[in-house]
Short mmCIF file of C-alpha atoms and ligand atoms in Angstrom, two decimals:
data_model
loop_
_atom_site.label_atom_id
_atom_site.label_comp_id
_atom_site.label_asym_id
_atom_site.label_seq_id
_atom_site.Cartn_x
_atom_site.Cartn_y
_atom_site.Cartn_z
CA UNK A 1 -6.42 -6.39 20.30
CA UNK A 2 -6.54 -9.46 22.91
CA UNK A 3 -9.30 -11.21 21.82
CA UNK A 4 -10.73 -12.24 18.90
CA UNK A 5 -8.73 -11.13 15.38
CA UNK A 6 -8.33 -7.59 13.83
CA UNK A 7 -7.56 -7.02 9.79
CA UNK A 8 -7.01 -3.27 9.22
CA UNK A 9 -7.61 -2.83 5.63
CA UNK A 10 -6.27 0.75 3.73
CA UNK A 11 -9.54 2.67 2.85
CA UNK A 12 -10.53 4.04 -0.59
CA UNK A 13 -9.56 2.01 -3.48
CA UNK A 14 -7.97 -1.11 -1.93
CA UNK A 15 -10.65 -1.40 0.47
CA UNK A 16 -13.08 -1.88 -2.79
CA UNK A 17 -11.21 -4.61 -4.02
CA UNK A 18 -10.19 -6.27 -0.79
CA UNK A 19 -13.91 -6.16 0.52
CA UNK A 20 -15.49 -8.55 -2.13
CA UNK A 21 -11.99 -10.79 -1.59
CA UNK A 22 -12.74 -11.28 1.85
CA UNK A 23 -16.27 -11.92 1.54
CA UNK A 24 -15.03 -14.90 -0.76
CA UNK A 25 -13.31 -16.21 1.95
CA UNK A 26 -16.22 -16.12 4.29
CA UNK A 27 -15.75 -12.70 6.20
CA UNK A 28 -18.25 -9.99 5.54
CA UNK A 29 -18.47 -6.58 7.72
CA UNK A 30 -22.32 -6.12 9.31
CA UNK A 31 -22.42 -2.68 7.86
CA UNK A 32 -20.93 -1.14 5.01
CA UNK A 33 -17.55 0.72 5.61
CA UNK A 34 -18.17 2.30 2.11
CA UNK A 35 -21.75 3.93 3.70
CA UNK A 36 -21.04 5.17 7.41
CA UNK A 37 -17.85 7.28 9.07
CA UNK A 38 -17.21 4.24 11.70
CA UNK A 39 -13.76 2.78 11.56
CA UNK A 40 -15.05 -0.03 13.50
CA UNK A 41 -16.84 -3.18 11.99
CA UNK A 42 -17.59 -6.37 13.28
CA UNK A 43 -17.89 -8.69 10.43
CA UNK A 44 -20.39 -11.98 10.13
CA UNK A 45 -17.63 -14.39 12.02
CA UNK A 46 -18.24 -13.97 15.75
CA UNK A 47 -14.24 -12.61 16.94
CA UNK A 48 -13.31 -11.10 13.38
CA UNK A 49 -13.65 -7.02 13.14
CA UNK A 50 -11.65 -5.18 10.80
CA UNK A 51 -10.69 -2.08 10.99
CA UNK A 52 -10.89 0.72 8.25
CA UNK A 53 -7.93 3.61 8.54
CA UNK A 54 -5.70 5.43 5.66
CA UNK A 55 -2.76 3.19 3.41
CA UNK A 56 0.32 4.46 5.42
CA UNK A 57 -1.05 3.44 8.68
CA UNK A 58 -1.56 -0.45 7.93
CA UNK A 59 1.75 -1.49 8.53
CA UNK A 60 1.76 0.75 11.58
CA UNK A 61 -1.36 -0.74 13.55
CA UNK A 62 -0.25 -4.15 12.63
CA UNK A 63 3.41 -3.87 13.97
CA UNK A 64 2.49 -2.13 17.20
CA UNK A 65 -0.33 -5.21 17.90
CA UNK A 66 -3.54 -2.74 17.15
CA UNK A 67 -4.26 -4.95 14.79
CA UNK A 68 -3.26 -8.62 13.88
CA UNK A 69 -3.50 -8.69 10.53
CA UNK A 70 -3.59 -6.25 7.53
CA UNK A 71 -3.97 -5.26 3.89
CA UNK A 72 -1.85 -2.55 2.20
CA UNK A 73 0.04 -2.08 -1.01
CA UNK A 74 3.63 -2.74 -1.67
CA UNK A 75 4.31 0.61 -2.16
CA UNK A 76 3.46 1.14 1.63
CA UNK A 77 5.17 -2.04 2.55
CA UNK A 78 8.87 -1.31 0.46
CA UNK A 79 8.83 2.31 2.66
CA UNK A 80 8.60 0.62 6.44
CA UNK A 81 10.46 -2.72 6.17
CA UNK A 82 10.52 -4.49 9.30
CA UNK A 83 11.29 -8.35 11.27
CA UNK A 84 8.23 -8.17 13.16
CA UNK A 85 5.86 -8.53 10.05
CA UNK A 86 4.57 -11.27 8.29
CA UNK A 87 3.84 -11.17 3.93
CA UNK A 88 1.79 -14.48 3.28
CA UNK A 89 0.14 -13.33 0.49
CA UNK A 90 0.03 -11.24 -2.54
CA UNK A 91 -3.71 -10.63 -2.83
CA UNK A 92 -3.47 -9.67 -6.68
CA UNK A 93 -5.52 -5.88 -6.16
CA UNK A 94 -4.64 -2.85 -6.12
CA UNK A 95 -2.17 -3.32 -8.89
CA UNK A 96 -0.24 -0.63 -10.54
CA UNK A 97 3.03 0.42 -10.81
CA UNK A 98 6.01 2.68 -8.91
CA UNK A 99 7.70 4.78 -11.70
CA UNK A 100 10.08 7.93 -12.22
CA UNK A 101 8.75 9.91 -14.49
CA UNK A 102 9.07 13.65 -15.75
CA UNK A 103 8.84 15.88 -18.19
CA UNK A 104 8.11 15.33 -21.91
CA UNK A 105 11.18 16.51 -23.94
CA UNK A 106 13.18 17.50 -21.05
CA UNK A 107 16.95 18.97 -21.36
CA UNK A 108 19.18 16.60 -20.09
CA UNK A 109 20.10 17.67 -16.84
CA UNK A 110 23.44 18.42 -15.02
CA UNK A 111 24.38 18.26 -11.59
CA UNK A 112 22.30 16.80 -8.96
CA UNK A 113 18.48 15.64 -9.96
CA UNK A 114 15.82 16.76 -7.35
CA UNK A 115 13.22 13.89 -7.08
CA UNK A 116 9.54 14.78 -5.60
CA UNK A 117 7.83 12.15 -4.12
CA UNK A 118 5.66 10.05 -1.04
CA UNK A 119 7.99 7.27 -1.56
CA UNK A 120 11.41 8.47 0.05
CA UNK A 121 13.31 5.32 1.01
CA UNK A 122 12.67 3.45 -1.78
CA UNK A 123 13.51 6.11 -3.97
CA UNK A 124 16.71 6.43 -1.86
CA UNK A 125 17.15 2.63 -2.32
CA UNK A 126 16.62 2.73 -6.38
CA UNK A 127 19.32 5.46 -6.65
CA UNK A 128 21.46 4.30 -4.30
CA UNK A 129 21.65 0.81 -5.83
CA UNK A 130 22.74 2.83 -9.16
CA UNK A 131 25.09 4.96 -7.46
CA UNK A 132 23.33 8.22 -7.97
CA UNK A 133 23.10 10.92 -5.56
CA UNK A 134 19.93 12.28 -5.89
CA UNK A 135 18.27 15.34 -3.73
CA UNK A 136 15.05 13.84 -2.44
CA UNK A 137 11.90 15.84 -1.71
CA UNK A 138 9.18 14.71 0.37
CA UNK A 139 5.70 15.33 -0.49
CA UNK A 140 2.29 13.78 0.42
CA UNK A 141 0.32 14.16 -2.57
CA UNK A 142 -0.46 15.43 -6.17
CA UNK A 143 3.87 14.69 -7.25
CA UNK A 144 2.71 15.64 -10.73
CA UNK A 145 2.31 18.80 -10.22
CA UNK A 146 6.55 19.02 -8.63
CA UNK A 147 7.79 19.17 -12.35
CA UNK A 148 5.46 21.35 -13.73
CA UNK A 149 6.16 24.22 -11.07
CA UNK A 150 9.95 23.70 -10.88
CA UNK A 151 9.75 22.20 -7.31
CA UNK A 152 11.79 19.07 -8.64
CA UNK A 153 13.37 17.74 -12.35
CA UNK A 154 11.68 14.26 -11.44
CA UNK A 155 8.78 12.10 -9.65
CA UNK A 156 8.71 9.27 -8.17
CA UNK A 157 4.93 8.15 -7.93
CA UNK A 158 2.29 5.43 -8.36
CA UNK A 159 1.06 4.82 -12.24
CA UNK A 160 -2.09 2.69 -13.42
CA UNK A 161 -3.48 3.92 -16.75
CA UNK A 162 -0.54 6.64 -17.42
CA UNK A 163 -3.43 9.15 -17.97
CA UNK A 164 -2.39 11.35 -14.57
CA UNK A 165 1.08 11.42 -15.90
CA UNK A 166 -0.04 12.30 -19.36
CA UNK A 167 -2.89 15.04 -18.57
CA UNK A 168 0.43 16.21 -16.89
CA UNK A 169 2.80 16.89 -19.49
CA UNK A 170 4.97 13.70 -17.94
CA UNK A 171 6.16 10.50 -19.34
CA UNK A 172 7.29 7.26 -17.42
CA UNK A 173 10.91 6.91 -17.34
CA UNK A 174 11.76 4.00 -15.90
CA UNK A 175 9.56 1.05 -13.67
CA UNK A 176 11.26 0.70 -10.27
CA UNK A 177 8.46 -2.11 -9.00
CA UNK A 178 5.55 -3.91 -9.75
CA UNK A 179 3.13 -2.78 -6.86
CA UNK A 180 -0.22 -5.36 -5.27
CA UNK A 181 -1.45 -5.29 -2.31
CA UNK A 182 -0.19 -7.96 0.53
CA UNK A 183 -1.76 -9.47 3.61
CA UNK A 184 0.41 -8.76 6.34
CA UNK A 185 0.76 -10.41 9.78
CA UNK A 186 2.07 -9.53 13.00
CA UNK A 187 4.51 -11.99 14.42
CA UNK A 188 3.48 -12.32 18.21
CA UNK A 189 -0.31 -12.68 16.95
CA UNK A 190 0.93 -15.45 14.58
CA UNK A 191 2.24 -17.39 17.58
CA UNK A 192 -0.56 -16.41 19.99
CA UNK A 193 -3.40 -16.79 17.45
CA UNK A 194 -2.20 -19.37 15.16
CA UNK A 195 -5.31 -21.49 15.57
CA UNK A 196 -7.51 -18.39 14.08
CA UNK A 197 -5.26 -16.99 11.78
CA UNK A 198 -4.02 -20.30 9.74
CA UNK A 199 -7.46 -20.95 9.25
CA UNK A 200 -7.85 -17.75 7.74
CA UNK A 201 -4.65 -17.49 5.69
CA UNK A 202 -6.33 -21.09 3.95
CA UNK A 203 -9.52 -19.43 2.91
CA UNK A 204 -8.29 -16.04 1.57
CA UNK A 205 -5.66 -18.10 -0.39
CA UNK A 206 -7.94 -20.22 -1.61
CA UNK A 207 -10.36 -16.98 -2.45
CA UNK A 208 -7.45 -15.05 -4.45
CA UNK A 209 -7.11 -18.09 -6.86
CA UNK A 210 -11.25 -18.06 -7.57
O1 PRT B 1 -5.86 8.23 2.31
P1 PRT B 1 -4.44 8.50 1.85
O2 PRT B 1 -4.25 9.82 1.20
O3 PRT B 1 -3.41 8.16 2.91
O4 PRT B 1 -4.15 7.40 0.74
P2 PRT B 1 -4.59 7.50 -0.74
O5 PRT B 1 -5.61 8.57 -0.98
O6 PRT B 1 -3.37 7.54 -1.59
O7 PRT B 1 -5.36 6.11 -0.88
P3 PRT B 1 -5.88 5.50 -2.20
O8 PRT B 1 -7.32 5.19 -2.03
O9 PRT B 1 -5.46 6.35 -3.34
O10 PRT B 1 -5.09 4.10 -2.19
C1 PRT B 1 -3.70 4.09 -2.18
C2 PRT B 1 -3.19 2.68 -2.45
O11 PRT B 1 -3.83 2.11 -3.58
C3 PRT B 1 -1.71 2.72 -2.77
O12 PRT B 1 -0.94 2.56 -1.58
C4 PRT B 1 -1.52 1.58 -3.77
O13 PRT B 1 -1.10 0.40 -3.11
C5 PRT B 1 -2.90 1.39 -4.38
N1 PRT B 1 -2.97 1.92 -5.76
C6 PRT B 1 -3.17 1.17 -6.87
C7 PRT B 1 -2.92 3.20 -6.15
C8 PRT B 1 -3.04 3.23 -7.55
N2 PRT B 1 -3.21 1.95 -7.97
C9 PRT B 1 -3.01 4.49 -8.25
N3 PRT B 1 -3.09 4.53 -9.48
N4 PRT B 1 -2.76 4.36 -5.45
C10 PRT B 1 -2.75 5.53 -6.11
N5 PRT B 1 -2.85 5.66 -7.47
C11 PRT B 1 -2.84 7.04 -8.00
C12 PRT B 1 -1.43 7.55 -8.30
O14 PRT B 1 -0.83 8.04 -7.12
C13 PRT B 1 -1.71 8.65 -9.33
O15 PRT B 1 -2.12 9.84 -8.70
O16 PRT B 1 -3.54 7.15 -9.22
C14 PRT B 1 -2.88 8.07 -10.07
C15 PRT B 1 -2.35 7.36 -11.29
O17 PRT B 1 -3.34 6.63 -11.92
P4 PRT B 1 -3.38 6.60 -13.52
O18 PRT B 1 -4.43 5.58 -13.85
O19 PRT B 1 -3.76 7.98 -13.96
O20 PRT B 1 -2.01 6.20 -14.02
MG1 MG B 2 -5.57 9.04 -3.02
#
C-alpha cells in the first residue's frame, strides 16, 4: 500500500501471540481481529493498519508490495524463499517443531518412501541433502491421518506437544527444523519507508526481549 505501513499477520494461533507482542511495542488494532470477520484494521498509530489473512499468504502479500511488512512462521518462510524479502527478527512465538514422523513399530521399508505433507520443498530439500529419493505427496491438512490410511509410509508435519502424533498411532522420527515465527520485510518498502519502518523494527525488538 502507498501510504502509511501495512503488517499482515497469519490468523489463528500466531495472530494470538503476535497481537499482545505488538501492543508492547506500541501498536494496537482499534477493534479486535479475534471478534469481527474484517481483514482490515487500523491500529492506534495514525498510518499503521495490519492486515489479518491465512499463514501461507504472508510471504505472498509482502513480496508482491500488498503489504510492507509481515509475520509468519518459518515453516511458511523455508517453503517460498526469495531476494526480495527481508528476516529482521525472530519474534520467539509460535514455536514448535518440523518433524518426519510415522508409524509406531513400522516394518522397515523397501523401495521408495512416500512422504505426505504441506511442506513439499523443504521436504524435497531434507531428502535431497541426504541423497534419498523420496515420492512426495502434497496435502493441505490433517498429514496424520496419510499413514494411518496407507496414503503414504511417512509425514512430514508441524509438532508442539507430540499429542496429535501420539492420539495418532505416530512417533517423531527425526527433527528437520526448529520453527518461530519471523518479521518479514519487503525490500522496496525498506528503501521507500525506511524512516517508518526502522523505527518500528527498534520497538518490536526491544518488545521481544521484555
Ligand atoms: O488457516 P490455514 O489453514 O492456512 O493455517 P492453519 O490453520 O495451519 O493456521 P494455524 O492457526 O494452525 O497456524 C499455523 C502456524 O502456526 C504455522 O505456520 C506455524 O508457524 C505455527 N505453529 C506453531 C503451528 C503449531 N505450532 C502447531 N502445533 N501450526 C500448526 N500446529 C499443528 C500441527 O500442524 C499439528 O496438527 O498442531 C498440531 C500438533 O500439535 P501438538 O501439540 O499436538 O504436537
Ligand atoms: Mg490449523
Amino acid at each position: 500500500m502507498k501510504d502509511g505501513m501495512t503488517i499482515a499477520v497469519s490468523k489463528g494461533r500466531i495472530l494470538k501471540e503476535a497481537l499482545p507482542l505488538l501492543a508492547r511495542a506500541g501498536v494496537q488494532p482499534l477493534d479486535d481481529p479475534g471478534a469481527t470477520r474484517k481483514l482490515v484494521f487500523e491500529t492506534n498509530q495514525a498510518g499503521i493498519r495490519l492486515i489479518v489473512i491465512r499463514a501461507t499468504d504472508v510471504p505472498t502479500y509482502v513480496l508482491n508490495g500488498g503489504a510492507d511488512l509481515g509475520i509468519a512462521g518459518k515453516d511458511v518462510l523455508l517453503e517460498c524463499v526469495s531476494d526480495n524479502l527481508y528476516e529482521p527478527l525472530d519474534l520467539n512465538i509460535g514455536r514448535c517443531r518440523l518433524m518426519l514422523a510415522g508409524p509406531k513399530d513400522a516394518p522397515a521399508q523397501s523401495g521408495r518412501l512416500r512422504i505426505a505433507t504441506k511442506y513439499v520443498a523443504t521436504t524435497r530439500n531434507y531428502f535431497a541433502a541426504k541423497g534419498q529419493q523420496v515420492e512426495i505427496i502434497k496435502l493441505y491438512g490433517s498429514m496424520e491421518l496419510a499413514p494411518v490410511l496407507g496414503l503414504s509410509d511417512l509425514i512430514v508435519d508441524l509438532v508442539d506437544t507430540g499429542n496429535t502424533l501420539r492420539e495418532n498411532g505416530l512417533a517423531p522420527l527425526a527433527n528437520i527444523a526448529d520453527i518461530s515465527s519471523r518479521l518479514i520485510v519487503n525490500k522496496a518498502s525498506m528503501k521507500m519507508k525506511r524512516a517508518r519502518i526502522k523505527p518500528f523494527l527498534s520497538r518490536l525488538a526491544a518488545a521481544i526481549r521484555e
